[in-house]
PDB file of C-alpha atoms in Angstrom:
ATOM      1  CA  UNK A 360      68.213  26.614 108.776  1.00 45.00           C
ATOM      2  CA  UNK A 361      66.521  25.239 105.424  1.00 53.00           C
ATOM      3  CA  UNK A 362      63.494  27.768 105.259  1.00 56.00           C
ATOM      4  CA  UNK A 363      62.514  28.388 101.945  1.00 61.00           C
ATOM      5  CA  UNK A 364      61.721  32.273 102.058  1.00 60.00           C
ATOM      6  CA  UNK A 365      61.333  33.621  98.416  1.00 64.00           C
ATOM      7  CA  UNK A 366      57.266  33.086  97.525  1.00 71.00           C
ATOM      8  CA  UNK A 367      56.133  30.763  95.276  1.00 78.00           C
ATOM      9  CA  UNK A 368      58.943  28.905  93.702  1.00 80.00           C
ATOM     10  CA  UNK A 369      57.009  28.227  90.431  1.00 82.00           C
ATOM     11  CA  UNK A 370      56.820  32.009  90.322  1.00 84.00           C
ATOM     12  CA  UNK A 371      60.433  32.693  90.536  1.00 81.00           C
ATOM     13  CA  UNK A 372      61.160  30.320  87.419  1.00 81.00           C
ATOM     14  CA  UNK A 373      58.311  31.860  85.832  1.00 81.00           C
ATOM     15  CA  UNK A 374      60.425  34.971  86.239  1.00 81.00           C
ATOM     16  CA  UNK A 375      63.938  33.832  85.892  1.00 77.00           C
ATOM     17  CA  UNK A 376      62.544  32.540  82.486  1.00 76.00           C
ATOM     18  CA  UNK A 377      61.401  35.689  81.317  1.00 76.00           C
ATOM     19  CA  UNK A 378      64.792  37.971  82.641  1.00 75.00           C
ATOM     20  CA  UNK A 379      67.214  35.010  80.655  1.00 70.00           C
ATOM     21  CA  UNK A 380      65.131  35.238  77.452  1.00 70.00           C
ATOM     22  CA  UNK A 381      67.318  36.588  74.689  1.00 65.00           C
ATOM     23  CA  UNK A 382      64.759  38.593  73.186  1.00 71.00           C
ATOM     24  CA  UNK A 383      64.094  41.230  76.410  1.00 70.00           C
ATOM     25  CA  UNK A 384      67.045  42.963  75.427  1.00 71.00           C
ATOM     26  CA  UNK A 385      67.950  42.847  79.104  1.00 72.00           C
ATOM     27  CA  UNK A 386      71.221  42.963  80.910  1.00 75.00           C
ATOM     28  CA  UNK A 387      71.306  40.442  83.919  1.00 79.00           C
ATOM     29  CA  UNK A 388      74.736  40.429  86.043  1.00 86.00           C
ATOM     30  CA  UNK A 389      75.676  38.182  88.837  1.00 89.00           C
ATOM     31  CA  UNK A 390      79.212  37.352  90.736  1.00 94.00           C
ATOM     32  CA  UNK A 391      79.617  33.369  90.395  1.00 90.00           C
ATOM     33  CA  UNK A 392      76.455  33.430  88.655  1.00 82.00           C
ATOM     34  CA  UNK A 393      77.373  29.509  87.012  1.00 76.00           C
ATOM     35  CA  UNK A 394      77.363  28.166  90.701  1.00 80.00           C
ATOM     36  CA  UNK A 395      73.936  29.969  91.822  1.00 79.00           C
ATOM     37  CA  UNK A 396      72.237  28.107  88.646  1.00 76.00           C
ATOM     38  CA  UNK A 397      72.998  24.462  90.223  1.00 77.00           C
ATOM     39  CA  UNK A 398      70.368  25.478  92.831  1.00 76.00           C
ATOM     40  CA  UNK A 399      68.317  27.838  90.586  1.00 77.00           C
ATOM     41  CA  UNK A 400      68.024  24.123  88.919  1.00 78.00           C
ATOM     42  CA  UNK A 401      67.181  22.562  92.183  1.00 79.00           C
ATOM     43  CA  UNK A 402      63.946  24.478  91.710  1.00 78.00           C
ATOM     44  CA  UNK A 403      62.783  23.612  88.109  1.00 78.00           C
ATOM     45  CA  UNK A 404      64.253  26.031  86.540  1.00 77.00           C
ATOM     46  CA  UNK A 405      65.545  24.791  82.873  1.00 70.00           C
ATOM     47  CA  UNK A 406      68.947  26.492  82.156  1.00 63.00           C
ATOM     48  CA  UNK A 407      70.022  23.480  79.530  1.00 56.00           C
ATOM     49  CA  UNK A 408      72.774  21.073  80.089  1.00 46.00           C
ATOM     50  CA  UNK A 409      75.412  23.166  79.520  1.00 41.00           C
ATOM     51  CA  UNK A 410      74.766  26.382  81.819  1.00 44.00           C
ATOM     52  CA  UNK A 411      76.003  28.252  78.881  1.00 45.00           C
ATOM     53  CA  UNK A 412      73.438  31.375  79.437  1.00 47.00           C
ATOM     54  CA  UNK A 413      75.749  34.156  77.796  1.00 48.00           C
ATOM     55  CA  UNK A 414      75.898  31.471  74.698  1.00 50.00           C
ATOM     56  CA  UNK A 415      71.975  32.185  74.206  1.00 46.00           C
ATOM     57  CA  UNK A 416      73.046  36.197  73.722  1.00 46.00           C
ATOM     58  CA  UNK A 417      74.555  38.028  70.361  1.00 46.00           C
ATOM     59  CA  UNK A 418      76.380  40.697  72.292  1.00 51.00           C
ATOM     60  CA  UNK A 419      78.160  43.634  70.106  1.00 55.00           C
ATOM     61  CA  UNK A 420      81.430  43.716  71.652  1.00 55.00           C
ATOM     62  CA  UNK A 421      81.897  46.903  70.168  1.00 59.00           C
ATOM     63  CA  UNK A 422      79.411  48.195  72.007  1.00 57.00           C
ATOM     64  CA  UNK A 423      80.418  50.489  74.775  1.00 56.00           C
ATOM     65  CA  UNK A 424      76.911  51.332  76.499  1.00 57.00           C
ATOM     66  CA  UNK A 425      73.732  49.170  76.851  1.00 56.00           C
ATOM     67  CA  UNK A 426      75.410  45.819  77.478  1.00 64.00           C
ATOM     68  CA  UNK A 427      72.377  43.733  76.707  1.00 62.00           C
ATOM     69  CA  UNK A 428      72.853  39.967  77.971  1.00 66.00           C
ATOM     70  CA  UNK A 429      73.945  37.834  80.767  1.00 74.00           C
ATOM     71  CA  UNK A 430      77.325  38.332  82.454  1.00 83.00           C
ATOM     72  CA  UNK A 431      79.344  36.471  85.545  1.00 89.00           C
ATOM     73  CA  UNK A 432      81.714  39.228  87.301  1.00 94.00           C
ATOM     74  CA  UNK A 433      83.790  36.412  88.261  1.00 94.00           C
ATOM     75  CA  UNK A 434      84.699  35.077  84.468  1.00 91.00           C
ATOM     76  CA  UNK A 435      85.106  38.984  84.003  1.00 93.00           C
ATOM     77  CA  UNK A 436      87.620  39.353  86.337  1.00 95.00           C
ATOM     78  CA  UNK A 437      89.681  36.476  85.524  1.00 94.00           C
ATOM     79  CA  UNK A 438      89.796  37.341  82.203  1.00 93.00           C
ATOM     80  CA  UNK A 439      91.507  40.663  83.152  1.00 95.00           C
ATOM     81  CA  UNK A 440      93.421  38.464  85.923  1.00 94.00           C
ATOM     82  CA  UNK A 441      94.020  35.577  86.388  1.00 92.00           C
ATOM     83  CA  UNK A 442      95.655  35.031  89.419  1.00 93.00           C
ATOM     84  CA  UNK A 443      93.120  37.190  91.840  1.00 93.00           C
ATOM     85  CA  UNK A 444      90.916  36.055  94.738  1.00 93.00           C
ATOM     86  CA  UNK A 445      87.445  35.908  92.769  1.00 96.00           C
ATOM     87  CA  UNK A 446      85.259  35.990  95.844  1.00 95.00           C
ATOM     88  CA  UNK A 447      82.590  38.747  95.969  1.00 97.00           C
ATOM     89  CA  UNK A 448      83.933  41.030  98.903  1.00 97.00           C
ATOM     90  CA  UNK A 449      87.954  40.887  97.863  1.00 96.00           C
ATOM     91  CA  UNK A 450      86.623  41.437  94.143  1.00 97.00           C
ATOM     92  CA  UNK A 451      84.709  44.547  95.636  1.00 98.00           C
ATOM     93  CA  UNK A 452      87.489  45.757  98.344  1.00 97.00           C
ATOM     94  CA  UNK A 453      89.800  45.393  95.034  1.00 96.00           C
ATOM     95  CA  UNK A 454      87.559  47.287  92.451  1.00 97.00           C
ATOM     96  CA  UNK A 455      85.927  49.398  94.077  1.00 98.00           C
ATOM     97  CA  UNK A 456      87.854  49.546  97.419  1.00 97.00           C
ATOM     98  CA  UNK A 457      84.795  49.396  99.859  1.00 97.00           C
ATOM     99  CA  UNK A 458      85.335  47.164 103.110  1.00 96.00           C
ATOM    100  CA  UNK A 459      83.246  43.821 103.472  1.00 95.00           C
ATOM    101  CA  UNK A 460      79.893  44.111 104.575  1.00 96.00           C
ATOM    102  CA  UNK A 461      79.138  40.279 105.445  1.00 96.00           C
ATOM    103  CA  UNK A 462      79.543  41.032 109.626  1.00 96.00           C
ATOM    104  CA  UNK A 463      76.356  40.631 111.138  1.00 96.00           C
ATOM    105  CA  UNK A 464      75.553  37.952 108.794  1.00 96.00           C
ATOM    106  CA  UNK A 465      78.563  36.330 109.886  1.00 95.00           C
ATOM    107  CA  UNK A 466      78.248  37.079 113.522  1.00 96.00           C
ATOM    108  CA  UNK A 467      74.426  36.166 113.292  1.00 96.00           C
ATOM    109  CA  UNK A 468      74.958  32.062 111.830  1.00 95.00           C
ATOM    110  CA  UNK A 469      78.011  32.007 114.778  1.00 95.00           C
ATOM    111  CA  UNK A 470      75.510  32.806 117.095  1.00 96.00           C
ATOM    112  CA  UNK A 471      73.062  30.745 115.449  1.00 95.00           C
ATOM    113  CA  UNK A 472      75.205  27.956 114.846  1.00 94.00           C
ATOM    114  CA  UNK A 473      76.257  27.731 118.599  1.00 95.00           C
ATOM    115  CA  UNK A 474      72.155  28.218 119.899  1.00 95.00           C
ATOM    116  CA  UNK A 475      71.110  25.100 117.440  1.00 93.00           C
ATOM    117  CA  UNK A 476      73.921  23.389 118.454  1.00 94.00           C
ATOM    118  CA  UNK A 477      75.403  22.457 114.810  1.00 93.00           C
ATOM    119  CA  UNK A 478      78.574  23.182 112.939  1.00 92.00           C
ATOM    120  CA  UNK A 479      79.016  25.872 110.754  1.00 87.00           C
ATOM    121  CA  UNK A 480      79.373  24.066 107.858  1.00 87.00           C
ATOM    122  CA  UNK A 481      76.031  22.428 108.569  1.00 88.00           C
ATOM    123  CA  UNK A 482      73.860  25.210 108.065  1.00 87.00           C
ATOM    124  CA  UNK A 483      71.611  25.368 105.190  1.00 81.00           C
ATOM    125  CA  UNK A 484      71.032  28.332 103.495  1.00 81.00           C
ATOM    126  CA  UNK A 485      69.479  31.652 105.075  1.00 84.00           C
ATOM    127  CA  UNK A 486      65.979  30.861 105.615  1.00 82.00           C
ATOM    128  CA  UNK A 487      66.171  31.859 109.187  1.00 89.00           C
ATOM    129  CA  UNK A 488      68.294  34.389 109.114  1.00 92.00           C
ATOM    130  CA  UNK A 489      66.438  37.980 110.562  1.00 94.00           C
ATOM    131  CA  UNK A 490      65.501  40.242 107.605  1.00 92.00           C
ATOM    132  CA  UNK A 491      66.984  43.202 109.249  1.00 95.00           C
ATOM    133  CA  UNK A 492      70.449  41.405 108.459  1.00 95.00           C
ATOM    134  CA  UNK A 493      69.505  39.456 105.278  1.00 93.00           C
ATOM    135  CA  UNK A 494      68.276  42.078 103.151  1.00 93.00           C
ATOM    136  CA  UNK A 495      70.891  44.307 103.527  1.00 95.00           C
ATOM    137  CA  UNK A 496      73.666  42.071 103.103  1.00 96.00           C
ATOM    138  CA  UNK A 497      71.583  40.927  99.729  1.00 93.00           C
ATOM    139  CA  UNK A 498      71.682  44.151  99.132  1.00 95.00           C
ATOM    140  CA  UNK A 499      74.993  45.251  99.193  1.00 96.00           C
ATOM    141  CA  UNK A 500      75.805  42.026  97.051  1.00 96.00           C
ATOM    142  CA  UNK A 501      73.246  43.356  94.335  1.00 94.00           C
ATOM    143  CA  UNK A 502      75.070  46.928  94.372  1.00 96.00           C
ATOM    144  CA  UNK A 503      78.594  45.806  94.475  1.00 97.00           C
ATOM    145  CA  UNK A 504      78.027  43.177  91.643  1.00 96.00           C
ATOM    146  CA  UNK A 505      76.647  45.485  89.061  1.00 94.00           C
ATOM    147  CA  UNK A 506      79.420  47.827  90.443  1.00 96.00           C
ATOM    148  CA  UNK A 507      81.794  45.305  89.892  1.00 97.00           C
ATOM    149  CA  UNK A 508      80.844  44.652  86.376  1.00 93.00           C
ATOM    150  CA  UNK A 509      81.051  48.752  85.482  1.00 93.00           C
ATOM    151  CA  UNK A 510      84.101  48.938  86.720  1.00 96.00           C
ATOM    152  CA  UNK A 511      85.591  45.511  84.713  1.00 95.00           C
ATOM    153  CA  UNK A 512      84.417  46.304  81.438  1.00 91.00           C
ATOM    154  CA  UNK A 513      86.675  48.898  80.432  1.00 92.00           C
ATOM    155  CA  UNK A 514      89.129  46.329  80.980  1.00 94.00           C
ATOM    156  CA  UNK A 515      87.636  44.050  78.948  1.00 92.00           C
ATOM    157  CA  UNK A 516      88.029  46.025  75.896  1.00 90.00           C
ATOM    158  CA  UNK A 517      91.807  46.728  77.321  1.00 91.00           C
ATOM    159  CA  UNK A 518      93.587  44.887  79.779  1.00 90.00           C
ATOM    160  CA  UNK A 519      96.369  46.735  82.014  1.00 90.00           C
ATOM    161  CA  UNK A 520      99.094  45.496  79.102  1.00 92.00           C
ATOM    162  CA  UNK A 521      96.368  46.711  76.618  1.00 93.00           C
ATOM    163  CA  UNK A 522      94.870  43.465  75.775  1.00 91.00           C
ATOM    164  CA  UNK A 523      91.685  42.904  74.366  1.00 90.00           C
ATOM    165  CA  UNK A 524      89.868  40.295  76.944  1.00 91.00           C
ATOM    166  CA  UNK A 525      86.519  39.818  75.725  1.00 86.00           C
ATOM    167  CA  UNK A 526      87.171  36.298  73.583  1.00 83.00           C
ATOM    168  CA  UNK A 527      88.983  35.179  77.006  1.00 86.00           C
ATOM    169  CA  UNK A 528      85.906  35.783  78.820  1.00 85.00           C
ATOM    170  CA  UNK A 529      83.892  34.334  76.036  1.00 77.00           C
ATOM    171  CA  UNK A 530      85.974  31.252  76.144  1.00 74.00           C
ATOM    172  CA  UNK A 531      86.094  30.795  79.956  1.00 70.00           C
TER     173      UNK A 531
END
């Protein structure tokens, strides 16, 4: 399983390029975002030595609506907390208390897995995984991110012990 299944690749960093450019005035959210960039590298896209996106961004952090800028839920959430399990579906169960949603995916690369004959851990990506259980499963990881990140930034501002968390995000 190492289809490539996402168009034109020069495309995509054509795009990623324009969504990361600090002058859209965009806001661009992703869970573990700093690990996804290794491969978003892979493909020619030119993040810098340091992947230090959110470092490109002036963000007022007295701002309380329109978030403009680049943000990982995961360095969120350990600001707030440092001792949680950061992965996407406990972040979600724990914030906004909805029940994993990686099943059939999961069920589908057993199955797979056992068909082709190769370990788990083998498996390369999700080229060949059906659409019917790819894009929702994309899907819900789209939705509960940006979820995610609603629900964290109050705490940002103030912590549970009333703690102001944004420079521990900024430094993480």
């Amino acid at each position: 399983g190492n289809v490539w299944c996402f168009g034109d690749k020069k495309e995509l960093v054509r795009i990623l390029n324009k969504l990361v450019d600090p002058d859209n005035n965009i806001q661009l959210v992703g869970h573990n975002f700093l690990i996804d960039t290794t491969w978003l590298r892979s493909l020619g896209w030119d993040c810098g030595e340091e992947v230090r996106i959110l470092d490109k961004y002036k963000i007022d952090l007295n701002a309380t609506e329109n978030l403009n800028g680049v943000y990982d839920t995961v360095f969120m959430y350990h600001a707030v907390d440092e001792c949680a399990a950061y992965d996407l579906e406990k972040t979600a169960a724990r914030w906004l208390g909805v029940k994993p949603w990686s099943t059939s995916l999961e069920e589908w690369k057993k199955e797979y897995c056992k068909a082709k004959k190769i370990p788990a851990k083998e498996l390369k990506g999700y080229g060949d995984v059906p659409k019917e259980i790819l894009l929702p499963y994309a899907a819900a990881d789209a939705k509960y991110t940006y979820l995610i990140f609603k629900a964290i930034i109050p705490y940002l501002y103030s912590d549970v012990y009333k703690n102001n968390c944004w420079n521990a995000y900024w430094r993480t």
